[in-house]
Coordinates of C-alpha atoms and ligand atoms in Angstrom, one line a residue:
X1 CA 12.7 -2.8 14.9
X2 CA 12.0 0.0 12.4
X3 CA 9.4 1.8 12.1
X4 CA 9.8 2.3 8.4
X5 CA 11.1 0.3 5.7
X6 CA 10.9 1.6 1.8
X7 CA 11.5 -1.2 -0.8
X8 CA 11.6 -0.8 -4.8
X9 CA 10.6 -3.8 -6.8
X10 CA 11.6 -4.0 -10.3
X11 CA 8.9 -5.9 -12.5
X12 CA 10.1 -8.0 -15.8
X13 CA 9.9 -6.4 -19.6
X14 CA 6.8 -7.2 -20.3
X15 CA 5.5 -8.6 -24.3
X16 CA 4.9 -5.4 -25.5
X17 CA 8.6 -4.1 -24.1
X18 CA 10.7 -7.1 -24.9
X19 CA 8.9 -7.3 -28.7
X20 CA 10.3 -3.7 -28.9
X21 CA 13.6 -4.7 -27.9
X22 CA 13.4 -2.1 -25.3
X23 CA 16.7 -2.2 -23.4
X24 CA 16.7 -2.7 -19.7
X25 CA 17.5 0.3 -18.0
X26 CA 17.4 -0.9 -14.0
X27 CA 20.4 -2.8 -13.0
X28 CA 19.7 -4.3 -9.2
X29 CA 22.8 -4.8 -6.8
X30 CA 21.1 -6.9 -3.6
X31 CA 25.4 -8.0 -2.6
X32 CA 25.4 -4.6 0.0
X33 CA 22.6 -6.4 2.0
X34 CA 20.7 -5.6 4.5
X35 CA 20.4 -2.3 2.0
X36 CA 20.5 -2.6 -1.8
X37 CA 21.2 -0.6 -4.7
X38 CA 19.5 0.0 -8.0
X39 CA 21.2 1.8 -11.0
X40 CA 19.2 3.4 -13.9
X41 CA 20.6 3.6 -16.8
X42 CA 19.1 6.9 -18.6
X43 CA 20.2 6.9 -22.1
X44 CA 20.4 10.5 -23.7
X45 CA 22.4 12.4 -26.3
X46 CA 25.4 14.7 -25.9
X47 CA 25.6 18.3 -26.4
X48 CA 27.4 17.3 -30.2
X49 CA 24.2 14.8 -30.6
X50 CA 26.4 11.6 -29.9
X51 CA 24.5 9.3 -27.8
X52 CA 25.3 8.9 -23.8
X53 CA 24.3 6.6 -20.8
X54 CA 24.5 8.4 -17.6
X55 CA 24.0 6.0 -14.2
X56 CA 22.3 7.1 -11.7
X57 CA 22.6 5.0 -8.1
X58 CA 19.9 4.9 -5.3
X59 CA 20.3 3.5 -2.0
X60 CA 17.1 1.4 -0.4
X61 CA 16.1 -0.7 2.3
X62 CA 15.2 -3.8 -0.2
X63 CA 15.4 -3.8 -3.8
X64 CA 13.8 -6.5 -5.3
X65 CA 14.7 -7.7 -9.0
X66 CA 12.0 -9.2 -11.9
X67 CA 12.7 -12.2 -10.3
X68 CA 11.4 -11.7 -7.2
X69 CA 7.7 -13.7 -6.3
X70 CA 5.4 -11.6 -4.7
X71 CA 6.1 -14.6 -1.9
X72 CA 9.6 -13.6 -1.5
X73 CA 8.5 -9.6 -1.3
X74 CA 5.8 -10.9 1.0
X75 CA 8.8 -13.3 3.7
X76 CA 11.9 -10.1 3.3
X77 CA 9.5 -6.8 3.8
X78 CA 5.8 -7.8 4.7
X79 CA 5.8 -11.0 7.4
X80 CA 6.8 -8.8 10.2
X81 CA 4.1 -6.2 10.3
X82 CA 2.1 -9.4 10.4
X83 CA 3.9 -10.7 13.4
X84 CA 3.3 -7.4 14.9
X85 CA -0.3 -7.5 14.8
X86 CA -0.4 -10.2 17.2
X87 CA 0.9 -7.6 20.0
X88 CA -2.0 -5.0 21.5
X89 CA -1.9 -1.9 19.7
X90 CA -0.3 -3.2 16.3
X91 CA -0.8 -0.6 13.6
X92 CA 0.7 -2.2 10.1
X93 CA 0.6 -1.1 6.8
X94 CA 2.0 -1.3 3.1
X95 CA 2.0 1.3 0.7
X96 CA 2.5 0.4 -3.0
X97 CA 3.8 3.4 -5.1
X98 CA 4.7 4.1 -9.0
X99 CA 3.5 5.3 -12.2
X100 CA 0.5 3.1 -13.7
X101 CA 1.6 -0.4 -15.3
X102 CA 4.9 -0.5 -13.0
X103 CA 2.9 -3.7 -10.7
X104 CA 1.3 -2.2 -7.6
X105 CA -1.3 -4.2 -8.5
X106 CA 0.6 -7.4 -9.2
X107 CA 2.2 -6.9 -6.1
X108 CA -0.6 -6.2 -3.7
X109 CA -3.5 -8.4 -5.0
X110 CA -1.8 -10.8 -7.8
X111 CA -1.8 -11.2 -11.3
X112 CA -5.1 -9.5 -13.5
X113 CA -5.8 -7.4 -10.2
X114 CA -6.7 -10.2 -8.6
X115 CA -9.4 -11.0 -10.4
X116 CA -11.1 -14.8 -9.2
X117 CA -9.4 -17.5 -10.3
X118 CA -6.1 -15.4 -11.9
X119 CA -3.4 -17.9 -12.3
X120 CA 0.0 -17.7 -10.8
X121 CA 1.9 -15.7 -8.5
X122 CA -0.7 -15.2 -5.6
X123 CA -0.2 -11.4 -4.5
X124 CA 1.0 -9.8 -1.0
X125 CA -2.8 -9.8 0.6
X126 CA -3.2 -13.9 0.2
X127 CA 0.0 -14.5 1.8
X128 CA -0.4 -11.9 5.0
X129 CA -4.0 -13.5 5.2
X130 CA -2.6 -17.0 5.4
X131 CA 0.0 -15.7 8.3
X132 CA -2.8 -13.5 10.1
X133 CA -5.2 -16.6 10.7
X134 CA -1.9 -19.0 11.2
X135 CA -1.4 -16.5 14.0
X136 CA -4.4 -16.1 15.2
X137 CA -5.6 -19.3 15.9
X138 CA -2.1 -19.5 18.1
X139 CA -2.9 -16.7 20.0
X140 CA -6.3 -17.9 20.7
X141 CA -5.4 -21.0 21.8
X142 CA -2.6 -19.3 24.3
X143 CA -5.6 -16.9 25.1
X144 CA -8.4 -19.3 26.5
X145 CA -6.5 -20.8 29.3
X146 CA -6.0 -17.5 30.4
X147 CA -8.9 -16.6 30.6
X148 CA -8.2 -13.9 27.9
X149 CA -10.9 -12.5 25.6
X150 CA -10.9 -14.4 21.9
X151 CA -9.7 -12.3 19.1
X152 CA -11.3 -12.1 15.6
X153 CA -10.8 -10.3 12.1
X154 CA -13.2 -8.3 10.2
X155 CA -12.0 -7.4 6.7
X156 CA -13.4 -3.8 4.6
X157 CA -12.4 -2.9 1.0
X158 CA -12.7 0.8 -0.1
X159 CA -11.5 2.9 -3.1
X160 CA -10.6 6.8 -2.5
X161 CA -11.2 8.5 -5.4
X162 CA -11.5 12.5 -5.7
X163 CA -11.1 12.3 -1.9
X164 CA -14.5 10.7 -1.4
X165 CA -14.6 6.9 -0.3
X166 CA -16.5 4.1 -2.2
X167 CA -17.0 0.8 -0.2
X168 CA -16.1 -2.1 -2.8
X169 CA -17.9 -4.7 -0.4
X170 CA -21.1 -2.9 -0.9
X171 CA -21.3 -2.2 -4.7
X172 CA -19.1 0.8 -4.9
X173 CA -21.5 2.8 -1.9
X174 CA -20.7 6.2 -1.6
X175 CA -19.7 6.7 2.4
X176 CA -19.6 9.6 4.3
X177 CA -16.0 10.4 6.2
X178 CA -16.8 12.4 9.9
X179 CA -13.8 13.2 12.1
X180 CA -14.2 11.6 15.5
X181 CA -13.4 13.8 19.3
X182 CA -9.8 12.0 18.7
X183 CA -8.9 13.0 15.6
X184 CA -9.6 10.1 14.2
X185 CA -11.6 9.8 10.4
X186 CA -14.8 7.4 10.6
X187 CA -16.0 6.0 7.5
X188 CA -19.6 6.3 8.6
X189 CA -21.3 2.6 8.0
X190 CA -18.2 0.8 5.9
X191 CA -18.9 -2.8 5.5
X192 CA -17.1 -5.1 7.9
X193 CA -17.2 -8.7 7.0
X194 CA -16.5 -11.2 9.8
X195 CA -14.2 -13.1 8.6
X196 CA -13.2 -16.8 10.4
X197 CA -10.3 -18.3 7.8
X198 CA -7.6 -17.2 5.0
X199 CA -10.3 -18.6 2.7
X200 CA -12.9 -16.4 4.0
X201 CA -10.4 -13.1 3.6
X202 CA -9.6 -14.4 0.2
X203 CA -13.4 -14.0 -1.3
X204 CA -14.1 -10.2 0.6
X205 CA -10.8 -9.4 -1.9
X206 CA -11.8 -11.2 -4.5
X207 CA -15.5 -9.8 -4.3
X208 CA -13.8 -5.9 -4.4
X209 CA -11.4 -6.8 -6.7
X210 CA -14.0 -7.9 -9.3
X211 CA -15.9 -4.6 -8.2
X212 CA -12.6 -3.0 -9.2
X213 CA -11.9 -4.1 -12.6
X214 CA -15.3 -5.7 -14.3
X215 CA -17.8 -3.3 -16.4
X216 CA -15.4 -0.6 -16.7
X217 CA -14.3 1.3 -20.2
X218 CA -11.0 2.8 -20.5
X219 CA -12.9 6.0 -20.0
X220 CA -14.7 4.8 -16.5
X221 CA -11.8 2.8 -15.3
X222 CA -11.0 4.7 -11.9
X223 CA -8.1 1.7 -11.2
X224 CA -5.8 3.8 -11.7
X225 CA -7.1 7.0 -10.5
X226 CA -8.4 5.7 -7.0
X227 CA -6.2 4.5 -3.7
X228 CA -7.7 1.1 -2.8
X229 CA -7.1 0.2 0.9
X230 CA -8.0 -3.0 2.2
X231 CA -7.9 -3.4 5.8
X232 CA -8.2 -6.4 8.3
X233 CA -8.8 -5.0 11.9
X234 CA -8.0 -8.0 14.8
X235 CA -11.2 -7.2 17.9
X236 CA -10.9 -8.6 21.2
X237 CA -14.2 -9.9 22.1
X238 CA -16.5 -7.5 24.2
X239 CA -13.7 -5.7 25.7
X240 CA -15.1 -2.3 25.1
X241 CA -18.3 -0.5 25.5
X242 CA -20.4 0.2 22.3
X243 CA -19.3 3.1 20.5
X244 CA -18.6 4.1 16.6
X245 CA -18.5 2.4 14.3
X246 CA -16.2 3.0 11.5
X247 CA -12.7 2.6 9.5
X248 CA -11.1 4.9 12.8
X249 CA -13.6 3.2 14.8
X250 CA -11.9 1.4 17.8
X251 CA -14.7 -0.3 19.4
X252 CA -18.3 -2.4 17.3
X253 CA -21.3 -2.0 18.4
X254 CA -21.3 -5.6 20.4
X255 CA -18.6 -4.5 22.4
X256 CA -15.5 -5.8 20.8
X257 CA -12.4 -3.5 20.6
X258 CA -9.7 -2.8 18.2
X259 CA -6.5 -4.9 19.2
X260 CA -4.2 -4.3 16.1
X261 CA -4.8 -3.1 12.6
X262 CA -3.0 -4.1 9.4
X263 CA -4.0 -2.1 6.2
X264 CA -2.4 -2.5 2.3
X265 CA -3.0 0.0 0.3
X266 CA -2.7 0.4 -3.7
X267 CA -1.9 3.7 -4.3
X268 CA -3.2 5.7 -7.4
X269 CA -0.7 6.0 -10.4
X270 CA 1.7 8.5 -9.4
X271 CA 2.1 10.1 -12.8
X272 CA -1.1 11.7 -12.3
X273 CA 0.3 13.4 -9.9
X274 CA 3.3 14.7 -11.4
X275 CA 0.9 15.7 -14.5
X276 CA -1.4 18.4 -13.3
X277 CA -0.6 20.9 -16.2
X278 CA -3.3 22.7 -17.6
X279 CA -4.5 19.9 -19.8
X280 CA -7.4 18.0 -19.6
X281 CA -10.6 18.1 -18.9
X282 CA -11.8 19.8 -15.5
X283 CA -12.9 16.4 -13.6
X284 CA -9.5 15.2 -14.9
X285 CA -7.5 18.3 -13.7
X286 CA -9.2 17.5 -9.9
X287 CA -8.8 14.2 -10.1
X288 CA -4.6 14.7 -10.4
X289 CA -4.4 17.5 -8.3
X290 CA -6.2 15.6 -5.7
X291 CA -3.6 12.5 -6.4
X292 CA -0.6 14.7 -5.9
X293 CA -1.9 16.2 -2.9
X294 CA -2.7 12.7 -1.2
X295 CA 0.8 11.7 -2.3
X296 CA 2.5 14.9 -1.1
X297 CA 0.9 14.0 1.7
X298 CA 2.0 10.9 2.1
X299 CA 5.6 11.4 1.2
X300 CA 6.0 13.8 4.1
X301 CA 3.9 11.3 6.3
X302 CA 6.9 8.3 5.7
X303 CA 9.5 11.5 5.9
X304 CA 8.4 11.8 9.8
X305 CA 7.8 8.1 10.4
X306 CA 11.9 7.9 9.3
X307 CA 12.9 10.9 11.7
X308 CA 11.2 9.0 14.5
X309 CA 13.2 6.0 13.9
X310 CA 15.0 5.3 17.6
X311 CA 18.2 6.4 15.6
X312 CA 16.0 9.8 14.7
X313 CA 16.6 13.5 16.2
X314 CA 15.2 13.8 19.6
X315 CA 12.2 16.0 19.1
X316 CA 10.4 13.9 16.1
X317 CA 8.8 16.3 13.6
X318 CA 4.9 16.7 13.6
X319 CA 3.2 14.3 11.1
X320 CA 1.4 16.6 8.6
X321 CA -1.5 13.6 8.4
X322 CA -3.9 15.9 7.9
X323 CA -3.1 17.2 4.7
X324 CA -5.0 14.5 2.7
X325 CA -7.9 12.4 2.8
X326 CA -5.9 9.4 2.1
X327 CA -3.5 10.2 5.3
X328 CA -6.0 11.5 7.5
X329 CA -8.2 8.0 7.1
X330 CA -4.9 6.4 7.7
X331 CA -3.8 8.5 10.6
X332 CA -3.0 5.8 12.9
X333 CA -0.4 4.2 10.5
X334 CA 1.8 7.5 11.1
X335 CA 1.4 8.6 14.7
X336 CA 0.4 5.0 16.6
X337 CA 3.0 4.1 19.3
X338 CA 3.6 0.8 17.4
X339 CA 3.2 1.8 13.6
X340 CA 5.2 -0.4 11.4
X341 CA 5.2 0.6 7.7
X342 CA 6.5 -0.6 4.7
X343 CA 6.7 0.8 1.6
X344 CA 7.3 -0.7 -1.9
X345 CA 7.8 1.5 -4.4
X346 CA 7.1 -0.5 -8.2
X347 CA 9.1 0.7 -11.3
X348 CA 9.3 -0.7 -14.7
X349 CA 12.8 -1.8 -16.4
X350 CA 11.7 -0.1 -19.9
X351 CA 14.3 2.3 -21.2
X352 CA 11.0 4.2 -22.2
X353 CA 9.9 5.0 -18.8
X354 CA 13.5 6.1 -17.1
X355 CA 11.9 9.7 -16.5
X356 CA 9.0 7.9 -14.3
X357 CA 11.3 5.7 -12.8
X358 CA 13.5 8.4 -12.0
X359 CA 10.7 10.5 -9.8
X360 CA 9.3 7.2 -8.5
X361 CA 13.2 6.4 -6.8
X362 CA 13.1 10.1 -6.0
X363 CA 9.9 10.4 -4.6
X364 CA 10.3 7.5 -2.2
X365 CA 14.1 8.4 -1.5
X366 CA 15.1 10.1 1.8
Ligands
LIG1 P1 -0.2 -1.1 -11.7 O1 -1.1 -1.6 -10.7 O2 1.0 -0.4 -11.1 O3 -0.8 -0.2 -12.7 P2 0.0 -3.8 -12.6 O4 0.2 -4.5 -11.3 O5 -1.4 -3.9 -13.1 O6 0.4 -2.3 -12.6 O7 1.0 -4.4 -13.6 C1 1.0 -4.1 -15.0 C2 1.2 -5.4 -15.8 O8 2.5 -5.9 -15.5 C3 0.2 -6.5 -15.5 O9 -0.1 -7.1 -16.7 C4 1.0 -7.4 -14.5 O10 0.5 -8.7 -14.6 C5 2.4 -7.2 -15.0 N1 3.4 -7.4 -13.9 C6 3.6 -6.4 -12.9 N2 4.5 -6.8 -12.1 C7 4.9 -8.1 -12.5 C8 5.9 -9.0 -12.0 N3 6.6 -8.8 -10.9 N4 6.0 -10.2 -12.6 C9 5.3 -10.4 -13.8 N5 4.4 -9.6 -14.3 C10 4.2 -8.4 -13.6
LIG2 MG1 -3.2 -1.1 -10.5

C-alpha cells in the first residue's frame, strides 16, 4: 500500500462568493478513477484586451468535489492510516494544505473550527476517533487471551507558531523542544490526556479548539498563522522501561511504550508563505518566512516519501526533515518503516482566488 497519497478537495462558493456571482473556476473529473483530475479555469485578457479562459489540468490521487462530506474524505483517503495503527510501529498522518478560507479547518476539525456544539458535517478527527477506539477495543479483546499487553490512547493538542510550540491542552503553555540521542524532537512536558472512548478524544479537541478560536481579535488570531497538530499515540501497557517523556517520546514514565502514532495536522495558510516581500511589520515578516520554511520543508519531505514508494528509484533520497521545526517534530511521519501519509490539499472554487489555487495544485503536485 502507498506510502503517500495527495488529495485536493474543492469546497463550495461560499455566501459571500455566490452573492458576487463569482464564477466557478474548478471543474472536478473523479471518471479516471483510482486518480482524478481537476481543471482551473483562469480567466484573463488577451494581448488585444479581449477576454480569455485558459485550462489548466492536474493529475491527483483523489480529488474531492464541494460535494464531498468530510465523512466521505474521511472512508476514500483517511480510514486506512487508521487501520494501520493497529499494526506495531504504525506512523499515520494527514496534512491539510491551502491558502486561508480554502477549509483545512472544515476538513480536519468540522464546521466553526470545531468549536463545541458546531452543527453539521462532523470533521476528519471525530470520525478517525470513532474508528481508532472501534479498533482498539478489537485488538484488545484479541490481545488478552494472548496474554498480550493492553493497548491505550493518550491524545496532545499543540499549535507551532514562529517555530515555538504552545500546548492547547494546557492554556496555550509555552514548551520547550530538545532533540533526543535518536534524532528524535521531545516536546519537554506536553500534556497527554488518557483518553478511554471516541467521546473522551472528542472533548481534548474540543477543549483546544476553543483554546484556538475564543478571545482572539483579528489582530491576535494566530489560526491562521500557527500549524496545529493533534496527535493520538496507541501505548502498550508497561512494555518498556521509563524513559522521556515527550511528543518523540517512545516510552511514559509508567513503563508503557509507543505502539503506533496517528497525527493530523492543520497547516498554516500557505499564502503566508508565498508572501514574504518586504511588507509588513517585522513580527509579521518572521512569522511568513518561518511558514514558507516549514512548508518548504514539508514539500520536499512528501517529495521523498513519493520516491520511496516500492515503485520508487532504488536508492530513496534522504529526507531533508530537519529543515523545519514543523518536520523535525514530525520526523517519524517521513522516515518510519511504516509511515503512511495523506495529504489533502483545500482550494476554493472562486474565480478570485485562481492565482492561490494555482500554487496550492502546484505546490502539492509531483
Ligand atoms: P481554513 O481553515 O483553510 O482557513 P476554513 O476551514 O475555516 O478554512 O473554511 C473557511 C470557510 O468555508 C468556513 O466558514 C467553513 O465553514 C467553510 N467551508 C470550508 N470547506 C467547506 C465545505 N467543504 N463545505 C462547506 N463549507 C465549507
Ligand atoms: Mg483554519
Amino acid at each position: 500500500s502507498p506510502k503517500i497519497r495527495v488529495c485536493i478537495r474543492k469546497r463550495p462558493l461560499n455566501a459571500k462568493e455566490l452573492s458576487s456571482h463569482s464564477p466557478d473556476s474548478l471543474t472536478v473529473r473523479t471518471s479516471s478513477h483510482p486518480n482524478a483530475h481537476i481543471y482551473v479555469h483562469r480567466p484573463h485578457r488577451r494581448l488585444d484586451g479581449t477576454p480569455a479562459t485558459t485550462t489548466h489540468r492536474f493529475l491527483f490521487d483523489d480529488v474531492f468535489d464541494e460535494h464531498a462530506s468530510n465523512l466521505l474524505v474521511y472512508s476514500a483517503a483517511v480510514r486506512p492510516l487508521v487501520r494501520a495503527m493497529f499494526k506495531r510501529g504504525g506512523r499515520c498522518s494527514l496534512f491539510c494544505y491551502g491558502q486561508t478560507g480554502s477549509g483545512k479547518t472544515y476538513t480536519v476539525f468540522g464546521p466553526e473550527g470545531g468549536r463545541p456544539g458546531a452543527p453539521g458535517d462532523p470533521g476528519i478527527h471525530q470520525h478517525a476517533c470513532a474508528d481508532i477506539f472501534r479498533l482498539l477495543s478489537l485488538a484488545n479483546r484479541r490481545r488478552a487471551p494472548r496474554n498480550l499487553p493492553a493497548l491505550n490512547c493518550t491524545a496532545s493538542y499543540f499549535e507551532l507558531y514562529g517555530g515555538r510550540v504552545f500546548d492547547l491542552l494546557a492554556r496555550r503553555a509555552p514548551r520547550q523542544m530538545m532533540e533526543d540521542a535518536r534524532g528524535d524532537v521531545q516536546v519537554v512536558g506536553l500534556t497527554r490526556v488518557r483518553v478511554g472512548s471516541a467521546e473522551e478524544c472528542r472533548r481534548q479537541v474540543e477543549r483546544g479548539n476553543t483554546e484556538r478560536t475564543t478571545g482572539r481579535t483579528e489582530a491576535n488570531d494566530t489560526s491562521s498563522r500557527s500549524h496545529a497538530v493533534f496527535q493520538v499515540v496507541v501505548w502498550e501497557s508497561g512494555a518498556g522501561v521509563g524513559e522521556l517523556d515527550g511528543v518523540g517520546g517512545t516510552v511514559l514514565p509508567g513503563g508503557d511504550k509507543v505502539f503506533s502514532k496517528f497525527s493530523l495536522i492543520d497547516l498554516a495558510g500557505s499564502e503566508r508563505g508565498q508572501d514574504t516581500g518586504k511588507g509588513g511589520t517585522r513580527r509579521q515578516r518572521m512569522e511568513a518566512s518561518e511558514i514558507n520554511k516549514s512548508l518548504l520543508a514539508l514539500k520536499e519531505c512528501i517529495r521523498a516519501l513519493h520516491a520511496r514508494q516500492p515503485s520508487g528509484p532504488v536508492c530513496p533520497p534522504h529526507v531533508p526533515f530537519r529543515a523545519s521545526k514543523l518536520t523535525h517534530l514530525l520526523r517519524d511521519s517521513f522516515v518510519h518503516r511504516s509511515s503512511r501519509t495523506v495529504m489533502v490539499a483545500a482550494v476554493g472554487p472562486s474565480a478570485g482566488g485562481v492565482e492561490h489555487t494555482l500554487n496550492t495544485l502546484r505546490y502539492a503536485g509531483r
